[in-house]
C-alpha atoms as one frame of an Amber mdcrd trajectory, in Angstrom:
protein
 -19.531  -5.431  16.671 -18.391  -1.981  15.581 -21.754  -0.847  15.716 -22.385
  -1.876  19.033 -20.024  -0.756  22.420 -17.493   1.618  22.588 -17.559   3.733
  21.348 -14.238   2.877  19.406 -10.428   3.710  18.349  -9.867   3.685  14.292
  -6.605   3.282  12.979  -6.367   4.228   9.484  -3.586   2.170   7.118  -2.806
   4.049   3.126  -1.045   1.544   1.288   1.905   1.502  -0.597   2.251   1.646
  -5.034   3.338  -2.002  -4.593  -0.596  -2.415  -3.911  -1.932  -0.081  -5.923
  -3.269   0.251  -9.545  -0.580   3.190 -10.265   2.670   1.531 -11.446   1.042
  -0.253 -15.089  -2.447  -0.744 -13.631  -4.361  -3.478 -16.232  -7.738  -2.602
 -15.336  -9.944  -1.903 -11.960  -7.957  -2.196  -8.816  -5.551  -5.014 -10.576
  -2.112  -4.953 -11.570   0.042  -7.706 -13.244  -2.955  -9.953 -13.154  -3.525
  -9.963  -9.407  -6.420  -8.247  -7.500  -4.792  -5.478  -5.669  -7.057  -5.622
  -3.149  -5.943  -8.407  -1.993  -2.435  -7.201  -1.932  -3.343  -4.715   0.142
  -4.939  -7.203   1.977  -1.427  -9.693   2.297   0.509  -6.038   3.724   1.093
  -4.265   7.118  -1.711  -3.536   9.442  -4.357  -6.164   7.090  -2.011  -8.954
   7.654  -0.674  -8.315  11.288  -4.428  -8.396  12.730  -5.849 -11.016  10.150
  -7.695 -12.934  12.135  -7.454 -11.429  15.520 -10.091  -9.492  16.639  -7.918
  -6.144  17.826 -10.006  -3.746  19.959 -10.115  -1.028  17.832 -11.853  -0.806
  13.666  -8.615  -1.049  11.267  -9.669   0.485   8.089  -6.932  -0.270   5.078
  -8.091   1.895   1.916  -7.472   1.261  -1.833  -6.773   4.469  -3.893  -8.563
   5.180  -5.854  -7.948   4.190  -9.765  -6.063   7.403 -11.198  -5.894   8.848
  -8.540  -1.744   9.497  -8.690  -1.377   8.561  -5.580  -2.329   9.339  -1.902
  -1.250  12.984  -2.094  -3.749  14.531  -4.541  -6.862  15.888  -3.845  -8.957
  13.309  -5.807  -7.478  10.961  -2.849  -7.998  12.734  -0.641 -12.120  13.910
  -0.876 -11.786  10.102  -1.550 -10.755   9.131   2.347 -12.034  12.163   3.922
 -16.000  10.744   2.775 -14.837   7.534   3.589 -13.766   8.896   7.426 -16.892
  10.776   7.620 -19.184   7.417   6.424 -17.679   5.473   8.928 -17.728   8.021
  12.176 -21.903   7.705  11.084 -21.672   4.345  10.786 -19.779   2.910  13.473
 -19.563   4.232  17.291 -16.526   5.588  16.821 -14.401   8.055  18.565 -13.255
  10.909  17.426 -10.702  11.495  19.565  -8.772   8.376  19.434  -8.276   8.025
  15.487  -4.516   7.413  14.007  -3.092   7.247  10.805   0.154   5.531   9.130
   1.151   4.080   5.744   3.832   2.942   4.107   5.204   3.763   1.778   3.231
   5.992  -0.919   0.892   5.407   2.556   3.599   7.149   4.018   3.502  10.030
   2.010  -0.816  10.033   1.515  -0.205  10.121   5.669   1.785  13.213   5.994
  -1.003  14.827   2.813  -4.146  13.586   4.970  -3.198  15.072   8.420  -2.075
  18.351   6.713  -5.586  17.988   4.787  -7.317  17.694   7.835  -4.796  18.793
  10.348  -7.445  18.188  13.777  -8.816  14.281  12.851  -5.717  12.179  13.889
  -5.233  12.231  17.357  -1.306  10.968  16.627   0.139  10.303  12.995   2.933
   7.436  12.287   3.977   7.816   8.654   7.351   5.172   7.249   9.237   6.035
   4.091   7.053   8.665   3.570   8.622  11.758   3.058   7.300  15.156   4.847
   8.446  18.236   2.591   6.891  21.445   4.791   4.216  18.808   6.224   5.452
  18.138   9.788   4.872  21.791  11.035   1.155  22.030   8.856   0.742  18.463
  11.109   2.173  19.525  14.244  -2.095  19.295  15.821  -1.478  15.433  16.196
   1.971  13.906  17.516   3.771  12.523  15.147   6.421   9.167  14.701   7.987
   9.414  11.747  10.070   5.567  10.947  12.152   5.972   7.676  15.801   3.485
   7.453  18.576   4.026   5.388  20.249   0.647   3.736  22.012  -1.149   5.593
  25.453  -2.082   5.082  26.554  -4.978   4.431
């Protein structure tokens, strides 16, 4: 396990709005009768690493209910607390913490990296805008991905 050996790198993955209760949730962690934790697990990195043994700790948190997305103060506070807890509980390499996210999670990637610019070794937001965050998150290398709709 990750409590022994290591120290282990950590890869955080922030989900998009489609896996969030933000879009009409009817109760804690549900939307349209679907458990959103299941939706988080079914998309992005959790789906890729399912059944595999990646050489790192993969963390895919659920955006806190009522947080208004990953960029709000409530979400950033929860993410920092989560990262601190993981760092204390597991043998984590503080120099190898990475962050990525898709869409709403891409915005959250910029927000968290700006909020805690020295926490991450690198970030990779996917389809998330950045405004002036790129200059404030410059402590970490950035690979940012965005594509226009394909021409038909």
